[in-house]
CSV table of C-alpha atoms in Angstrom, one decimal:
chain,number,residue,atom,x,y,z
W,1,UNK,CA,6.1,21.0,10.4
W,2,UNK,CA,8.1,23.7,12.1
W,3,UNK,CA,9.3,21.2,14.7
W,4,UNK,CA,10.6,18.9,12.0
W,5,UNK,CA,12.6,21.7,10.3
W,6,UNK,CA,14.0,23.0,13.6
W,7,UNK,CA,15.1,19.5,14.5
W,8,UNK,CA,16.9,18.9,11.3
W,9,UNK,CA,18.5,22.4,11.0
W,10,UNK,CA,19.4,22.7,14.7
W,11,UNK,CA,23.0,23.7,15.4
W,12,UNK,CA,25.1,20.7,16.4
W,13,UNK,CA,28.7,20.0,16.9
W,14,UNK,CA,30.3,18.8,13.7
W,15,UNK,CA,31.7,15.4,13.3
W,16,UNK,CA,35.5,15.0,13.1
W,17,UNK,CA,36.9,16.1,9.8
W,18,UNK,CA,38.6,12.7,9.4
W,19,UNK,CA,35.2,11.1,9.2
W,20,UNK,CA,34.2,13.5,6.4
W,21,UNK,CA,37.2,12.7,4.2
W,22,UNK,CA,37.8,9.1,5.0
W,23,UNK,CA,34.9,7.7,3.0
W,24,UNK,CA,36.6,8.3,-0.4
W,25,UNK,CA,40.2,8.5,0.5
W,26,UNK,CA,40.8,5.5,2.8
W,27,UNK,CA,41.6,7.3,6.0
W,28,UNK,CA,40.8,5.4,9.1
W,29,UNK,CA,37.4,6.6,10.4
W,30,UNK,CA,37.2,7.5,14.1
W,31,UNK,CA,34.9,5.1,16.1
W,32,UNK,CA,31.4,6.4,16.6
W,33,UNK,CA,30.9,8.2,19.8
W,34,UNK,CA,27.8,8.7,21.9
W,35,UNK,CA,27.4,12.2,20.4
W,36,UNK,CA,27.4,10.7,16.9
W,37,UNK,CA,24.8,8.2,17.7
W,38,UNK,CA,22.6,10.9,19.1
W,39,UNK,CA,22.9,12.8,15.9
W,40,UNK,CA,22.0,9.8,13.8
W,41,UNK,CA,18.9,9.3,16.0
W,42,UNK,CA,17.9,12.9,15.6
W,43,UNK,CA,18.5,12.6,11.9
W,44,UNK,CA,16.2,9.6,11.6
W,45,UNK,CA,13.5,11.3,13.7
W,46,UNK,CA,13.7,14.5,11.6
W,47,UNK,CA,13.6,12.5,8.3
W,48,UNK,CA,10.5,10.7,9.5
W,49,UNK,CA,8.8,13.9,10.5
W,50,UNK,CA,9.7,15.7,7.2
W,51,UNK,CA,8.4,12.7,5.2
W,52,UNK,CA,5.2,12.6,7.2
W,53,UNK,CA,4.5,16.2,6.5
W,54,UNK,CA,5.6,16.0,2.8
W,55,UNK,CA,8.6,18.3,3.4
W,56,UNK,CA,11.6,16.0,2.8
W,57,UNK,CA,11.7,16.5,-0.9
W,58,UNK,CA,11.6,20.3,-0.4
W,59,UNK,CA,14.5,20.1,2.0
W,60,UNK,CA,16.6,18.0,-0.2
W,61,UNK,CA,16.0,20.3,-3.1
W,62,UNK,CA,16.9,23.4,-1.1
W,63,UNK,CA,20.3,21.8,-0.2
W,64,UNK,CA,21.2,20.5,-3.6
W,65,UNK,CA,23.1,23.7,-4.5
W,66,UNK,CA,25.4,23.3,-1.5
W,67,UNK,CA,26.0,19.7,-2.4
W,68,UNK,CA,26.8,20.6,-6.0
W,69,UNK,CA,29.1,23.4,-4.8
W,70,UNK,CA,31.0,21.0,-2.6
W,71,UNK,CA,31.4,18.5,-5.5
W,72,UNK,CA,32.7,21.3,-7.7
W,73,UNK,CA,35.2,22.4,-5.1
W,74,UNK,CA,36.6,18.9,-4.7
W,75,UNK,CA,36.9,18.4,-8.4
W,76,UNK,CA,38.8,21.8,-8.7
W,77,UNK,CA,41.2,20.9,-5.9
W,78,UNK,CA,41.9,17.4,-7.4
W,79,UNK,CA,42.9,19.1,-10.6
W,80,UNK,CA,45.2,21.7,-9.2
W,81,UNK,CA,46.8,20.1,-6.1
W,82,UNK,CA,49.4,17.4,-5.7
W,83,UNK,CA,48.5,14.0,-4.2
W,84,UNK,CA,50.3,14.6,-0.9
W,85,UNK,CA,48.1,17.6,0.1
W,86,UNK,CA,45.0,16.6,-1.7
W,87,UNK,CA,43.1,15.3,1.4
W,88,UNK,CA,43.6,18.6,3.3
W,89,UNK,CA,42.7,20.6,0.3
W,90,UNK,CA,39.5,18.7,-0.3
W,91,UNK,CA,38.3,19.3,3.3
W,92,UNK,CA,39.2,22.9,3.0
W,93,UNK,CA,37.5,23.4,-0.4
W,94,UNK,CA,34.4,21.6,0.9
W,95,UNK,CA,34.3,23.9,3.9
W,96,UNK,CA,34.6,26.9,1.6
W,97,UNK,CA,31.7,25.7,-0.5
W,98,UNK,CA,29.6,25.2,2.5
W,99,UNK,CA,30.4,28.7,3.8
W,100,UNK,CA,29.5,30.3,0.5
W,101,UNK,CA,26.3,28.2,0.3
W,102,UNK,CA,25.2,29.6,3.7
W,103,UNK,CA,25.2,33.1,2.2
W,104,UNK,CA,22.5,32.0,-0.2
W,105,UNK,CA,24.8,31.7,-3.2
W,106,UNK,CA,23.1,29.2,-5.5
W,107,UNK,CA,25.7,29.3,-8.3
W,108,UNK,CA,28.4,27.3,-6.6
W,109,UNK,CA,31.4,28.0,-4.4
W,110,UNK,CA,33.6,31.0,-4.3
W,111,UNK,CA,36.7,30.2,-6.3
W,112,UNK,CA,38.8,32.7,-4.3
W,113,UNK,CA,37.8,31.0,-1.0
W,114,UNK,CA,38.6,27.5,-2.5
W,115,UNK,CA,41.9,28.7,-3.8
W,116,UNK,CA,42.8,30.3,-0.5
W,117,UNK,CA,42.1,27.0,1.3
W,118,UNK,CA,44.0,25.0,-1.2
W,119,UNK,CA,47.0,27.3,-0.9
W,120,UNK,CA,47.0,26.9,2.8
W,121,UNK,CA,46.9,23.2,2.5
W,122,UNK,CA,49.7,23.0,0.0
W,123,UNK,CA,51.9,25.2,2.2
W,124,UNK,CA,52.0,22.4,4.7
W,125,UNK,CA,50.1,24.2,7.4
W,126,UNK,CA,47.7,21.2,7.7
W,127,UNK,CA,44.0,20.7,8.1
W,128,UNK,CA,43.4,23.3,10.8
W,129,UNK,CA,44.9,26.1,8.7
W,130,UNK,CA,43.1,25.0,5.6
W,131,UNK,CA,39.8,24.9,7.4
W,132,UNK,CA,40.5,28.3,8.9
W,133,UNK,CA,41.4,29.8,5.5
W,134,UNK,CA,38.2,28.4,4.1
W,135,UNK,CA,36.2,29.8,7.0
W,136,UNK,CA,37.8,33.2,6.5
W,137,UNK,CA,36.7,33.3,2.9
W,138,UNK,CA,33.2,32.6,4.0
W,139,UNK,CA,31.3,33.6,7.1
W,140,UNK,CA,33.7,32.7,9.9
W,141,UNK,CA,34.5,29.6,11.9
W,142,UNK,CA,31.1,29.4,13.5
W,143,UNK,CA,29.3,29.5,10.2
W,144,UNK,CA,31.7,26.9,8.9
W,145,UNK,CA,30.9,24.5,11.7
W,146,UNK,CA,27.2,25.0,11.2
W,147,UNK,CA,27.3,24.3,7.5
W,148,UNK,CA,29.7,21.4,7.9
W,149,UNK,CA,27.2,19.8,10.3
W,150,UNK,CA,24.3,20.5,7.9
W,151,UNK,CA,26.3,19.1,5.0
W,152,UNK,CA,27.0,15.9,6.8
W,153,UNK,CA,23.4,15.4,7.7
W,154,UNK,CA,22.3,16.0,4.1
W,155,UNK,CA,24.9,13.5,2.9
W,156,UNK,CA,23.5,10.9,5.4
W,157,UNK,CA,20.0,11.6,4.1
W,158,UNK,CA,21.1,11.2,0.5
W,159,UNK,CA,22.6,7.8,1.3
W,160,UNK,CA,19.4,6.8,3.1
W,161,UNK,CA,17.3,8.0,0.2
W,162,UNK,CA,18.8,5.5,-2.3
W,163,UNK,CA,15.8,3.2,-2.8
W,164,UNK,CA,16.2,-0.5,-3.5
W,165,UNK,CA,13.8,-2.6,-5.5
W,166,UNK,CA,11.7,-4.7,-3.2
W,167,UNK,CA,10.8,-8.3,-4.2
W,168,UNK,CA,9.2,-11.0,-2.2
W,169,UNK,CA,11.2,-14.0,-1.2
W,170,UNK,CA,11.6,-16.7,-3.9
W,171,UNK,CA,8.7,-19.1,-3.7
W,172,UNK,CA,6.8,-17.0,-1.1
W,173,UNK,CA,3.1,-17.7,-1.0
W,174,UNK,CA,1.0,-15.6,1.3
W,175,UNK,CA,-1.9,-18.0,1.0
W,176,UNK,CA,-0.7,-21.6,1.2
W,177,UNK,CA,-3.0,-24.5,1.4
W,178,UNK,CA,-2.9,-26.3,4.7
W,179,UNK,CA,-4.5,-29.6,5.8
W,180,UNK,CA,-6.4,-29.7,9.1
W,181,UNK,CA,-5.8,-32.9,11.2
W,182,UNK,CA,-8.7,-32.1,13.4
W,183,UNK,CA,-10.9,-31.6,10.3
W,184,UNK,CA,-9.8,-34.9,8.9
W,185,UNK,CA,-10.6,-36.8,12.1
W,186,UNK,CA,-13.9,-35.1,12.5
W,187,UNK,CA,-15.0,-35.7,8.9
W,188,UNK,CA,-14.0,-39.4,9.1
W,189,UNK,CA,-15.9,-39.8,12.4
W,190,UNK,CA,-19.0,-38.2,10.9
W,191,UNK,CA,-19.0,-40.3,7.8
W,192,UNK,CA,-18.6,-43.5,9.8
W,193,UNK,CA,-21.5,-42.5,12.1
W,194,UNK,CA,-23.7,-41.5,9.1
W,195,UNK,CA,-23.1,-44.9,7.4
W,196,UNK,CA,-24.0,-46.8,10.5
W,197,UNK,CA,-27.1,-44.6,11.2
W,198,UNK,CA,-28.5,-45.0,7.7
W,199,UNK,CA,-27.9,-48.8,7.9
W,200,UNK,CA,-30.0,-48.9,11.1
W,201,UNK,CA,-32.7,-46.7,9.6
W,202,UNK,CA,-33.1,-48.8,6.5
W,203,UNK,CA,-32.8,-52.2,8.2
W,204,UNK,CA,-35.0,-51.7,11.3
W,205,UNK,CA,-37.1,-48.5,11.1
W,206,UNK,CA,-38.6,-48.3,7.6
W,207,UNK,CA,-41.4,-50.9,8.2
W,208,UNK,CA,-43.9,-48.7,10.0
W,209,UNK,CA,-47.1,-50.1,8.6
W,210,UNK,CA,-49.8,-47.6,7.7
W,211,UNK,CA,-47.4,-44.7,8.6
W,212,UNK,CA,-44.5,-45.9,6.4
W,213,UNK,CA,-44.9,-42.9,4.2
W,214,UNK,CA,-44.2,-40.6,7.1
W,215,UNK,CA,-41.0,-42.6,7.8
W,216,UNK,CA,-40.0,-42.2,4.2
W,217,UNK,CA,-40.4,-38.4,4.3
W,218,UNK,CA,-38.3,-38.2,7.4
W,219,UNK,CA,-35.6,-40.4,5.9
W,220,UNK,CA,-35.5,-38.2,2.8
W,221,UNK,CA,-35.0,-35.1,5.0
W,222,UNK,CA,-32.2,-36.8,6.7
W,223,UNK,CA,-30.5,-37.7,3.4
W,224,UNK,CA,-30.8,-34.0,2.3
W,225,UNK,CA,-29.3,-32.9,5.6
W,226,UNK,CA,-26.4,-35.4,5.1
W,227,UNK,CA,-25.7,-34.1,1.6
W,228,UNK,CA,-25.5,-30.5,2.9
W,229,UNK,CA,-23.1,-31.4,5.8
W,230,UNK,CA,-20.7,-33.5,3.8
W,231,UNK,CA,-19.5,-30.6,1.4
W,232,UNK,CA,-19.0,-28.4,4.4
W,233,UNK,CA,-17.0,-31.1,6.1
W,234,UNK,CA,-14.9,-31.5,3.0
W,235,UNK,CA,-14.1,-27.8,3.0
W,236,UNK,CA,-12.8,-28.1,6.5
W,237,UNK,CA,-10.2,-30.7,5.5
W,238,UNK,CA,-8.0,-28.1,3.9
W,239,UNK,CA,-8.1,-24.3,3.5
W,240,UNK,CA,-6.0,-21.4,2.5
W,241,UNK,CA,-4.4,-19.6,5.4
W,242,UNK,CA,-2.9,-16.1,5.2
W,243,UNK,CA,0.7,-16.2,6.5
W,244,UNK,CA,2.0,-13.1,4.7
W,245,UNK,CA,3.2,-9.9,6.3
W,246,UNK,CA,2.0,-7.6,3.6
W,247,UNK,CA,4.0,-5.4,1.2
W,248,UNK,CA,6.4,-3.0,2.9
W,249,UNK,CA,5.1,0.4,3.9
W,250,UNK,CA,6.3,3.4,1.9
W,251,UNK,CA,9.1,4.6,4.3
W,252,UNK,CA,11.4,5.9,1.5
W,253,UNK,CA,13.7,2.9,1.5
W,254,UNK,CA,12.1,0.7,-1.1
W,255,UNK,CA,10.5,0.9,-4.5
W,256,UNK,CA,8.5,-1.8,-6.3
W,257,UNK,CA,9.3,-3.0,-9.8
W,258,UNK,CA,7.4,-1.2,-12.5
W,259,UNK,CA,4.9,-4.0,-13.3
W,260,UNK,CA,3.8,-4.0,-9.7
W,261,UNK,CA,3.4,-0.2,-9.0
W,262,UNK,CA,-0.3,-0.5,-8.4
W,263,UNK,CA,-2.8,2.3,-9.0
W,264,UNK,CA,-5.6,1.8,-6.4
W,265,UNK,CA,-9.1,3.1,-7.2
W,266,UNK,CA,-11.2,3.1,-4.0
W,267,UNK,CA,-14.9,3.2,-4.8
W,268,UNK,CA,-17.3,4.1,-2.0
W,269,UNK,CA,-21.0,4.0,-3.2
W,270,UNK,CA,-23.4,5.9,-1.0
W,271,UNK,CA,-27.0,7.2,-1.2
W,272,UNK,CA,-28.3,9.0,1.9
W,273,UNK,CA,-25.8,8.1,4.6
W,274,UNK,CA,-24.9,10.9,7.0
W,275,UNK,CA,-21.7,12.9,6.3
W,276,UNK,CA,-19.9,11.8,9.5
W,277,UNK,CA,-20.2,8.2,8.4
W,278,UNK,CA,-18.8,9.1,5.0
W,279,UNK,CA,-16.0,11.1,6.5
W,280,UNK,CA,-14.8,8.2,8.6
W,281,UNK,CA,-14.8,5.8,5.7
W,282,UNK,CA,-13.0,8.2,3.3
W,283,UNK,CA,-10.4,9.1,5.9
W,284,UNK,CA,-9.8,5.5,6.7
W,285,UNK,CA,-9.2,4.8,3.0
W,286,UNK,CA,-6.8,7.8,2.6
W,287,UNK,CA,-4.8,7.3,5.7
W,288,UNK,CA,-4.2,3.5,5.5
W,289,UNK,CA,-0.6,2.5,4.7
W,290,UNK,CA,0.3,2.2,1.0
W,291,UNK,CA,3.2,0.2,-0.4
W,292,UNK,CA,6.0,2.2,-2.1
W,293,UNK,CA,5.6,3.3,-5.7
W,294,UNK,CA,1.8,2.9,-5.5
W,295,UNK,CA,-0.9,5.5,-5.7
W,296,UNK,CA,-4.5,5.8,-4.7
W,297,UNK,CA,-7.6,7.8,-5.5
W,298,UNK,CA,-10.9,7.7,-3.6
W,299,UNK,CA,-14.1,8.0,-5.6
W,300,UNK,CA,-17.3,8.8,-3.6
W,301,UNK,CA,-20.1,7.5,-5.8
W,302,UNK,CA,-23.1,9.4,-4.5
W,303,UNK,CA,-26.5,8.6,-5.8
W,304,UNK,CA,-28.0,11.0,-3.4
W,305,UNK,CA,-26.4,14.1,-5.0
W,306,UNK,CA,-25.6,15.6,-1.7
W,307,UNK,CA,-24.1,19.1,-1.8
W,308,UNK,CA,-22.3,18.8,1.6
W,309,UNK,CA,-20.7,15.6,0.5
W,310,UNK,CA,-19.5,17.2,-2.7
W,311,UNK,CA,-18.0,20.1,-0.8
W,312,UNK,CA,-16.2,17.7,1.6
W,313,UNK,CA,-14.7,15.7,-1.2
W,314,UNK,CA,-13.7,18.9,-3.1
W,315,UNK,CA,-11.7,20.0,0.0
W,316,UNK,CA,-9.6,16.9,-0.2
W,317,UNK,CA,-8.0,18.0,-3.5
W,318,UNK,CA,-6.7,15.4,-6.0
W,319,UNK,CA,-6.9,12.6,-3.3
W,320,UNK,CA,-10.6,12.2,-3.8
W,321,UNK,CA,-13.2,12.6,-6.6
W,322,UNK,CA,-16.9,13.2,-6.2
W,323,UNK,CA,-19.0,11.2,-8.7
W,324,UNK,CA,-22.8,11.9,-9.1
W,325,UNK,CA,-25.4,12.8,-11.6
W,326,UNK,CA,-25.8,9.3,-13.0
W,327,UNK,CA,-28.3,9.0,-15.9
W,328,UNK,CA,-30.5,6.0,-15.4
W,329,UNK,CA,-31.5,4.1,-18.4
W,330,UNK,CA,-35.1,3.0,-18.9
W,331,UNK,CA,-35.7,-0.3,-17.1
W,332,UNK,CA,-32.4,-0.1,-15.3
W,333,UNK,CA,-32.4,-1.6,-11.8
W,334,UNK,CA,-31.3,1.1,-9.5
W,335,UNK,CA,-28.8,0.3,-6.8
W,336,UNK,CA,-25.2,-0.2,-5.8
W,337,UNK,CA,-24.0,-2.2,-8.9
W,338,UNK,CA,-25.4,0.5,-11.3
W,339,UNK,CA,-23.7,3.2,-9.2
W,340,UNK,CA,-20.4,1.4,-9.3
W,341,UNK,CA,-20.5,0.6,-13.0
W,342,UNK,CA,-21.3,4.3,-13.8
W,343,UNK,CA,-18.1,5.3,-12.1
W,344,UNK,CA,-16.0,2.6,-13.7
W,345,UNK,CA,-17.3,3.0,-17.3
W,346,UNK,CA,-17.9,6.8,-17.4
W,347,UNK,CA,-15.2,8.2,-15.1
W,348,UNK,CA,-12.3,6.0,-14.4
W,349,UNK,CA,-12.0,3.9,-17.6
W,350,UNK,CA,-14.0,6.2,-19.9
W,351,UNK,CA,-11.0,6.4,-22.3
W,352,UNK,CA,-10.9,2.6,-22.9
W,353,UNK,CA,-12.8,0.9,-25.7
W,354,UNK,CA,-15.9,-0.9,-24.4
W,355,UNK,CA,-17.7,-3.7,-26.2
W,356,UNK,CA,-21.4,-3.7,-26.0
W,357,UNK,CA,-23.3,-6.2,-23.9
W,358,UNK,CA,-23.5,-9.8,-25.2
W,359,UNK,CA,-26.5,-10.1,-27.5
W,360,UNK,CA,-26.7,-6.5,-28.4
W,361,UNK,CA,-27.4,-5.7,-32.0
W,362,UNK,CA,-25.2,-2.6,-32.1
W,363,UNK,CA,-21.5,-2.8,-33.1
W,364,UNK,CA,-18.7,-2.2,-30.6
W,365,UNK,CA,-16.7,1.0,-30.5
W,366,UNK,CA,-13.7,-1.0,-31.8
W,367,UNK,CA,-15.6,-2.1,-34.9
W,368,UNK,CA,-17.0,1.4,-35.4
W,369,UNK,CA,-13.4,2.8,-35.3
W,370,UNK,CA,-12.2,0.2,-37.8
W,371,UNK,CA,-15.0,0.9,-40.2
W,372,UNK,CA,-14.1,4.6,-40.2
W,373,UNK,CA,-10.4,4.1,-40.8
W,374,UNK,CA,-9.3,4.9,-37.3
W,375,UNK,CA,-6.3,3.0,-36.0
W,376,UNK,CA,-6.9,1.2,-32.7
W,377,UNK,CA,-4.2,-1.0,-31.1
W,378,UNK,CA,-4.8,-4.0,-28.9
W,379,UNK,CA,-3.4,-2.1,-25.9
W,380,UNK,CA,-6.4,0.3,-26.2
W,381,UNK,CA,-8.7,-2.6,-25.2
W,382,UNK,CA,-6.7,-3.7,-22.1
W,383,UNK,CA,-6.8,-1.9,-18.8
W,384,UNK,CA,-3.3,-2.0,-17.3
W,385,UNK,CA,-2.7,-4.9,-14.9
W,386,UNK,CA,-1.5,-2.4,-12.3
W,387,UNK,CA,-5.0,-1.1,-11.9
W,388,UNK,CA,-6.7,-2.3,-8.8
W,389,UNK,CA,-10.3,-1.5,-7.9
W,390,UNK,CA,-11.3,-1.6,-4.2
W,391,UNK,CA,-14.9,-1.3,-3.1
W,392,UNK,CA,-16.0,-0.2,0.4
W,393,UNK,CA,-19.5,0.2,1.7
W,394,UNK,CA,-20.3,3.7,3.0
W,395,UNK,CA,-19.7,2.5,6.6
W,396,UNK,CA,-16.6,0.4,6.1
W,397,UNK,CA,-13.4,1.7,7.6
W,398,UNK,CA,-10.2,0.1,6.3
W,399,UNK,CA,-7.6,-1.1,8.8
W,400,UNK,CA,-4.2,0.5,8.7
W,401,UNK,CA,-2.6,-2.4,6.8
W,402,UNK,CA,-5.5,-3.2,4.5
W,403,UNK,CA,-3.8,-2.1,1.2
W,404,UNK,CA,-0.4,-3.7,2.0
W,405,UNK,CA,-2.0,-7.0,2.7
W,406,UNK,CA,-4.5,-7.0,-0.2
W,407,UNK,CA,-1.9,-5.9,-2.7
W,408,UNK,CA,0.4,-8.7,-1.5
W,409,UNK,CA,-2.3,-11.1,-2.7
W,410,UNK,CA,-2.8,-9.2,-5.9
W,411,UNK,CA,0.9,-9.5,-6.6
W,412,UNK,CA,0.2,-12.9,-8.2
W,413,UNK,CA,-0.8,-12.3,-11.8
W,414,UNK,CA,-3.2,-15.2,-11.7
W,415,UNK,CA,-5.3,-13.5,-9.0
W,416,UNK,CA,-8.1,-11.4,-10.3
W,417,UNK,CA,-10.4,-11.1,-7.3
W,418,UNK,CA,-9.7,-10.9,-3.5
W,419,UNK,CA,-12.5,-11.0,-0.9
W,420,UNK,CA,-11.4,-9.8,2.5
W,421,UNK,CA,-13.1,-10.6,5.8
W,422,UNK,CA,-15.2,-7.9,7.5
W,423,UNK,CA,-16.5,-7.4,11.0
W,424,UNK,CA,-18.6,-5.0,13.0
W,425,UNK,CA,-17.1,-2.5,15.4
W,426,UNK,CA,-20.2,-2.5,17.7
W,427,UNK,CA,-20.5,-6.3,18.1
W,428,UNK,CA,-18.2,-8.4,20.3
W,429,UNK,CA,-17.6,-11.8,18.8
W,430,UNK,CA,-18.2,-13.5,22.2
W,431,UNK,CA,-21.7,-11.8,22.4
W,432,UNK,CA,-22.7,-12.5,18.8
W,433,UNK,CA,-25.7,-14.7,19.6
W,434,UNK,CA,-27.4,-14.0,16.2
W,435,UNK,CA,-24.2,-14.7,14.2
W,436,UNK,CA,-24.0,-11.2,12.7
W,437,UNK,CA,-20.3,-11.6,12.2
W,438,UNK,CA,-20.8,-14.8,10.3
W,439,UNK,CA,-17.5,-16.4,11.4
W,440,UNK,CA,-18.0,-19.8,9.8
W,441,UNK,CA,-18.5,-18.1,6.4
W,442,UNK,CA,-15.4,-15.9,6.6
W,443,UNK,CA,-13.1,-18.2,8.4
W,444,UNK,CA,-14.1,-21.6,7.2
W,445,UNK,CA,-16.3,-21.8,4.1
W,446,UNK,CA,-14.5,-19.2,2.0
W,447,UNK,CA,-11.0,-20.4,2.8
W,448,UNK,CA,-12.1,-23.9,1.9
W,449,UNK,CA,-13.7,-22.7,-1.3
W,450,UNK,CA,-10.5,-21.0,-2.2
W,451,UNK,CA,-8.6,-24.3,-2.3
W,452,UNK,CA,-11.2,-25.4,-4.9
W,453,UNK,CA,-10.5,-22.4,-7.1
W,454,UNK,CA,-13.7,-20.5,-6.1
W,455,UNK,CA,-14.0,-17.1,-4.6
W,456,UNK,CA,-17.3,-15.4,-3.8
W,457,UNK,CA,-18.1,-11.7,-4.2
W,458,UNK,CA,-20.2,-10.1,-1.6
W,459,UNK,CA,-20.0,-6.7,-3.3
W,460,UNK,CA,-17.2,-5.3,-1.2
């Protein structure tokens, strides 16, 4: 953190005064020199470091008084000086405001210093004399240069901080349906071979005398095998393919429209997993990139009631919540789903109205409120569409771009469930003899099912 502050507040040679005043008054700006480019590079680096450590907002707040003082000085000079000397007066008054700000004055600039600078400019002595008069009213020429350099950097930061609303390109579909020419050829070849094979079997091999029953049983098994292969072949004809790039990372340049400012709830159910495994999963969920204007909270749903896990989550502050102490109903099947539903119903969305299970004889909370004269609106029943629930197993570590890519899919209001592929960090795909990675399921079956409007849920 100290390196970031030192880099941004380091003393640098000021930019030419003409560059400071030309933005609003039409003066020709001097072409950028190598020194200017170096300053901009340092500025970008410092901004990144300050943002990474959460210090950028504090820095901008601490310099707001100086910026407001500069603005007040300019407005004062505009009102009291003629047009022909206004440019020089403005530069001088801004310098005076910066000098006074360097003394810790939070109330604005010294009117005496600004007046002295404006008088020098009006007398025709030019920019140099005006700047010198301003510096004399402050802390001297050296302090004037330092504050001018700082002021220019703050101004550059302010321009960069203006966020624009990010929207995907018109007609952009991150999961288009594509046809596979190889799949089509393979499927046609298989169907042709199957038809010819069944013709031969029926015409020439069914008359087996006393063992005809055995031939019929084998033929039935072959038909069953055929009916299981054909649907798989049809799913290979077309599939959804991810071609998106994900939502932009929150780098301070963009903001999402209000209906798309997602609130991500990451649920991690656990029982007796070791703390190191939990830490890796939680840290992966907290450090993965998040799109701008979005927020996330991690919920560790612990059915094991571990004290050390509770202490670890407590040390993460508001970024994570420890959920435990679930009360199990008589006859309730204990396991992952009950653990997750406890967090959803009793912690995250406890304030929303819940109807009872279908077939239950008790009335819903909404009907109970209506019978007792309480006013309940339709919005009370609906969880905001910006809410997104993500479920990780206790040993699942999110990739850096996980949220940006998943939320790009969830951008479509018609999408309610997104199942992401998963793999194992300790198994190489080329050595996966026992098919632990299950490539055909993640890469072929599910994308093919997606084109038919079906998505499976494996619980994560």
